[in-house]
Amino acid sequence: MSKCEQCIVRQMSSLKSLSSEELRSVSACKTTRFYKKGDIIFDEGETLHGIYCVRSGVCKLTKLSANGKDQTVKLLGKGEILGQRSLISDERTNLSAVALNNIELCFVPKDQIITPLNDNKNFSMDVLKGMAKDLREAEDDIINMAQKSVKQRLAETLLHIQNTFGTDADGALNIILSREDYASIVGTATESAIRILSQFKKEGLITTSGKHIKIKDPEGLKRVE
């Protein structure tokens, strides 16, 4: 099991502001958890007793809508923290977390986060900045839903996935999502997402092979209206 003070993942999260002593304490108490594709990490309305740090793999945060369908809110990868807001606000989770592929998480007990929050102002500030960033992204999502077309939102989603999670050896997006996932992310019907992706393919913006998508013309996707 890797030590937190030696883990490169911590450089990508608010944990980087913990002191060496605090990191050693976290390392002594954390546990490593593995989830397979489709596994539920935690459910909406659950009480968390710690936070999760993504060591490898990708998960999605979803919200159950009034019609009983899951709306994908965000994708999280290496270095991202899950459950931080619920832990700090002492509220039940507002979203569910589901593994998109095989994922390795480090679980840090609540006390190992709350104590440094009270004692380490640099850590507290980084946590606040992280939550402010999440809030800004949520606001941007609301604005995009209101002001941008479904085609624009889907084009931006493809570019975001490539920029955030990269591509495989063949140049296809590293993250394999179903057409239902894409529809959920941009807030449209699955049939609409399928139709738009087919249109992108005809226009030479992307190529597809099953669920694998390769972006051929990123500048063209940026110009989608």
Tab-separated table of C-alpha atoms in Angstrom:
chain	number	residue	atom	x	y	z
A	1	MET	CA	0.000	0.000	0.000
A	2	SER	CA	1.446	3.369	-1.020
A	3	LYS	CA	2.075	6.107	1.522
A	4	CYS	CA	0.102	9.334	1.121
A	5	GLU	CA	3.214	11.503	1.433
A	6	GLN	CA	4.759	9.632	-1.528
A	7	CYS	CA	1.622	9.504	-3.697
A	8	ILE	CA	1.672	11.676	-6.816
A	9	VAL	CA	-2.152	11.809	-6.737
A	10	ARG	CA	-2.088	14.088	-3.695
A	11	GLN	CA	-0.355	16.758	-5.783
A	12	MET	CA	-3.567	17.016	-7.798
A	13	SER	CA	-5.922	17.557	-4.842
A	14	SER	CA	-6.314	19.657	-1.707
A	15	LEU	CA	-4.393	16.961	0.189
A	16	LYS	CA	-1.197	18.595	-1.093
A	17	SER	CA	-1.619	21.261	1.622
A	18	LEU	CA	-1.418	18.790	4.478
A	19	SER	CA	1.773	18.799	6.523
A	20	SER	CA	4.102	15.773	6.511
A	21	GLU	CA	2.821	14.774	9.931
A	22	GLU	CA	-0.798	15.083	8.822
A	23	LEU	CA	-0.086	13.043	5.688
A	24	ARG	CA	1.544	10.306	7.750
A	25	SER	CA	-1.533	10.251	9.977
A	26	VAL	CA	-3.828	10.011	6.952
A	27	SER	CA	-1.658	7.274	5.448
A	28	ALA	CA	-1.844	5.238	8.650
A	29	CYS	CA	-5.652	5.401	8.713
A	30	LYS	CA	-6.656	5.229	5.049
A	31	THR	CA	-7.835	2.092	3.303
A	32	THR	CA	-7.713	1.189	-0.380
A	33	ARG	CA	-10.937	0.146	-2.049
A	34	PHE	CA	-11.459	-1.347	-5.507
A	35	TYR	CA	-14.638	-1.146	-7.564
A	36	LYS	CA	-15.507	-2.752	-10.886
A	37	LYS	CA	-17.267	-1.025	-13.778
A	38	GLY	CA	-20.878	-0.317	-12.795
A	39	ASP	CA	-20.312	-0.716	-9.047
A	40	ILE	CA	-21.949	1.883	-6.803
A	41	ILE	CA	-19.401	3.670	-4.614
A	42	PHE	CA	-22.076	5.481	-2.634
A	43	ASP	CA	-25.756	6.209	-3.130
A	44	GLU	CA	-27.661	9.481	-3.110
A	45	GLY	CA	-28.887	10.215	0.422
A	46	GLU	CA	-26.111	8.210	2.089
A	47	THR	CA	-24.190	9.348	5.176
A	48	LEU	CA	-20.453	9.316	4.504
A	49	HIS	CA	-17.870	8.676	7.203
A	50	GLY	CA	-14.918	9.889	5.176
A	51	ILE	CA	-13.803	10.988	1.712
A	52	TYR	CA	-12.606	9.094	-1.327
A	53	CYS	CA	-9.557	10.048	-3.389
A	54	VAL	CA	-9.374	8.593	-6.907
A	55	ARG	CA	-6.044	6.839	-7.335
A	56	SER	CA	-6.841	5.353	-10.754
A	57	GLY	CA	-9.893	4.929	-12.944
A	58	VAL	CA	-12.961	7.101	-13.532
A	59	CYS	CA	-16.352	7.418	-11.883
A	60	LYS	CA	-19.473	9.453	-12.571
A	61	LEU	CA	-21.641	11.454	-10.194
A	62	THR	CA	-25.357	11.084	-10.926
A	63	LYS	CA	-28.628	12.580	-9.710
A	64	LEU	CA	-31.923	10.688	-9.746
A	65	SER	CA	-34.484	12.807	-11.594
A	66	ALA	CA	-38.237	12.973	-11.008
A	67	ASN	CA	-38.869	10.578	-13.909
A	68	GLY	CA	-36.669	7.925	-12.328
A	69	LYS	CA	-33.690	8.359	-14.660
A	70	ASP	CA	-30.130	9.105	-13.576
A	71	GLN	CA	-28.704	12.427	-14.776
A	72	THR	CA	-24.910	12.394	-15.092
A	73	VAL	CA	-23.603	15.507	-13.359
A	74	LYS	CA	-19.831	15.096	-13.516
A	75	LEU	CA	-17.001	12.716	-14.392
A	76	LEU	CA	-14.155	12.339	-11.912
A	77	GLY	CA	-10.705	10.877	-12.513
A	78	LYS	CA	-7.245	10.553	-10.970
A	79	GLY	CA	-6.584	12.992	-8.135
A	80	GLU	CA	-10.238	13.993	-7.668
A	81	ILE	CA	-11.951	13.931	-4.276
A	82	LEU	CA	-15.407	12.435	-3.669
A	83	GLY	CA	-17.674	13.250	-0.727
A	84	GLN	CA	-15.811	16.331	0.456
A	85	ARG	CA	-18.801	18.693	0.466
A	86	SER	CA	-21.115	16.241	2.242
A	87	LEU	CA	-18.477	15.555	4.868
A	88	ILE	CA	-17.814	19.223	5.619
A	89	SER	CA	-21.494	20.264	5.590
A	90	ASP	CA	-22.419	17.166	7.623
A	91	GLU	CA	-25.206	16.391	5.162
A	92	ARG	CA	-26.267	13.243	3.364
A	93	THR	CA	-24.921	12.885	-0.158
A	94	ASN	CA	-26.842	14.770	-2.833
A	95	LEU	CA	-25.462	12.580	-5.630
A	96	SER	CA	-24.559	8.948	-6.291
A	97	ALA	CA	-21.087	7.841	-7.379
A	98	VAL	CA	-20.739	4.967	-9.866
A	99	ALA	CA	-17.572	3.392	-11.287
A	100	LEU	CA	-17.279	3.926	-15.067
A	101	ASN	CA	-14.418	1.461	-15.285
A	102	ASN	CA	-12.308	-0.453	-12.797
A	103	ILE	CA	-11.382	2.121	-10.197
A	104	GLU	CA	-9.052	2.290	-7.196
A	105	LEU	CA	-9.973	4.666	-4.382
A	106	CYS	CA	-8.290	5.639	-1.149
A	107	PHE	CA	-10.810	6.094	1.674
A	108	VAL	CA	-9.811	8.601	4.366
A	109	PRO	CA	-11.830	8.609	7.640
A	110	LYS	CA	-13.695	11.780	8.607
A	111	ASP	CA	-11.504	12.671	11.597
A	112	GLN	CA	-8.408	12.781	9.393
A	113	ILE	CA	-10.036	15.556	7.336
A	114	ILE	CA	-11.959	17.551	9.947
A	115	THR	CA	-8.996	17.928	12.338
A	116	PRO	CA	-6.650	19.464	9.693
A	117	LEU	CA	-9.512	21.705	8.532
A	118	ASN	CA	-9.574	23.223	12.000
A	119	ASP	CA	-5.783	23.386	12.449
A	120	ASN	CA	-4.253	23.937	8.998
A	121	LYS	CA	-5.351	27.169	7.290
A	122	ASN	CA	-3.584	26.312	4.016
A	123	PHE	CA	-5.512	23.055	3.800
A	124	SER	CA	-8.769	24.833	4.697
A	125	MET	CA	-8.163	27.425	1.988
A	126	ASP	CA	-7.425	24.764	-0.649
A	127	VAL	CA	-10.605	22.907	0.277
A	128	LEU	CA	-12.590	26.154	-0.027
A	129	LYS	CA	-10.993	26.872	-3.413
A	130	GLY	CA	-11.895	23.381	-4.579
A	131	MET	CA	-15.511	23.809	-3.508
A	132	ALA	CA	-15.635	27.263	-5.149
A	133	LYS	CA	-14.343	25.695	-8.390
A	134	ASP	CA	-17.056	23.041	-8.216
A	135	LEU	CA	-19.669	25.751	-7.688
A	136	ARG	CA	-18.391	27.726	-10.688
A	137	GLU	CA	-18.529	24.625	-12.869
A	138	ALA	CA	-22.091	23.950	-11.709
A	139	GLU	CA	-23.031	27.523	-12.615
A	140	ASP	CA	-21.381	27.129	-16.034
A	141	ASP	CA	-23.388	23.942	-16.606
A	142	ILE	CA	-26.632	25.765	-15.855
A	143	ILE	CA	-25.683	28.583	-18.249
A	144	ASN	CA	-24.699	26.104	-20.970
A	145	MET	CA	-28.026	24.294	-20.631
A	146	ALA	CA	-29.870	27.587	-21.116
A	147	GLN	CA	-27.730	29.227	-23.787
A	148	LYS	CA	-26.157	26.481	-25.906
A	149	SER	CA	-27.688	23.967	-28.281
A	150	VAL	CA	-27.592	20.238	-27.627
A	151	LYS	CA	-25.096	19.915	-30.519
A	152	GLN	CA	-22.785	22.462	-28.909
A	153	ARG	CA	-23.033	20.791	-25.504
A	154	LEU	CA	-22.254	17.365	-26.973
A	155	ALA	CA	-19.308	18.745	-28.952
A	156	GLU	CA	-17.941	20.423	-25.812
A	157	THR	CA	-18.426	17.203	-23.837
A	158	LEU	CA	-16.349	15.213	-26.323
A	159	LEU	CA	-13.580	17.819	-26.225
A	160	HIS	CA	-13.696	17.973	-22.424
A	161	ILE	CA	-13.372	14.206	-22.111
A	162	GLN	CA	-10.371	14.167	-24.452
A	163	ASN	CA	-8.677	17.116	-22.721
A	164	THR	CA	-9.314	15.719	-19.229
A	165	PHE	CA	-8.865	11.979	-19.637
A	166	GLY	CA	-6.795	11.681	-22.792
A	167	THR	CA	-6.781	9.085	-25.562
A	168	ASP	CA	-5.699	5.470	-25.930
A	169	ALA	CA	-2.989	4.084	-28.208
A	170	ASP	CA	-5.347	4.260	-31.193
A	171	GLY	CA	-6.300	7.875	-30.518
A	172	ALA	CA	-9.806	7.070	-29.242
A	173	LEU	CA	-11.181	8.665	-26.095
A	174	ASN	CA	-9.894	6.877	-23.001
A	175	ILE	CA	-13.318	7.030	-21.395
A	176	ILE	CA	-15.854	4.709	-22.990
A	177	LEU	CA	-19.385	5.994	-22.453
A	178	SER	CA	-22.683	4.631	-23.700
A	179	ARG	CA	-24.929	6.777	-25.882
A	180	GLU	CA	-27.228	6.958	-22.850
A	181	ASP	CA	-24.363	8.423	-20.808
A	182	TYR	CA	-23.710	11.115	-23.416
A	183	ALA	CA	-27.408	11.947	-23.551
A	184	SER	CA	-27.530	12.184	-19.767
A	185	ILE	CA	-24.507	14.473	-19.580
A	186	VAL	CA	-25.881	17.004	-22.101
A	187	GLY	CA	-29.506	16.721	-20.986
A	188	THR	CA	-31.216	15.243	-24.045
A	189	ALA	CA	-32.922	12.069	-25.220
A	190	THR	CA	-30.732	9.108	-26.145
A	191	GLU	CA	-32.141	9.172	-29.691
A	192	SER	CA	-31.011	12.805	-30.064
A	193	ALA	CA	-27.482	12.001	-28.851
A	194	ILE	CA	-27.248	9.093	-31.308
A	195	ARG	CA	-28.460	11.301	-34.163
A	196	ILE	CA	-26.007	14.114	-33.359
A	197	LEU	CA	-23.048	11.741	-33.032
A	198	SER	CA	-23.982	10.252	-36.417
A	199	GLN	CA	-24.063	13.768	-37.853
A	200	PHE	CA	-20.626	14.533	-36.364
A	201	LYS	CA	-19.358	11.343	-38.000
A	202	LYS	CA	-20.793	12.262	-41.422
A	203	GLU	CA	-19.177	15.696	-41.159
A	204	GLY	CA	-15.781	14.134	-40.443
A	205	LEU	CA	-15.558	15.559	-36.932
A	206	ILE	CA	-15.320	12.122	-35.277
A	207	THR	CA	-15.025	8.437	-36.119
A	208	THR	CA	-16.643	5.636	-34.137
A	209	SER	CA	-16.094	1.940	-33.577
A	210	GLY	CA	-18.762	0.545	-31.297
A	211	LYS	CA	-18.650	2.698	-28.159
A	212	HIS	CA	-15.160	3.975	-29.016
A	213	ILE	CA	-15.041	7.556	-30.314
A	214	LYS	CA	-12.060	9.267	-31.922
A	215	ILE	CA	-12.016	13.020	-32.434
A	216	LYS	CA	-10.733	13.827	-35.928
A	217	ASP	CA	-11.384	17.569	-36.082
A	218	PRO	CA	-11.286	19.290	-32.663
A	219	GLU	CA	-11.408	22.767	-34.225
A	220	GLY	CA	-14.498	21.734	-36.151
A	221	LEU	CA	-16.184	20.597	-32.923
A	222	LYS	CA	-15.393	23.984	-31.391
A	223	ARG	CA	-17.235	25.670	-34.261
A	224	VAL	CA	-20.414	23.592	-33.910
A	225	GLU	CA	-23.531	25.751	-33.571
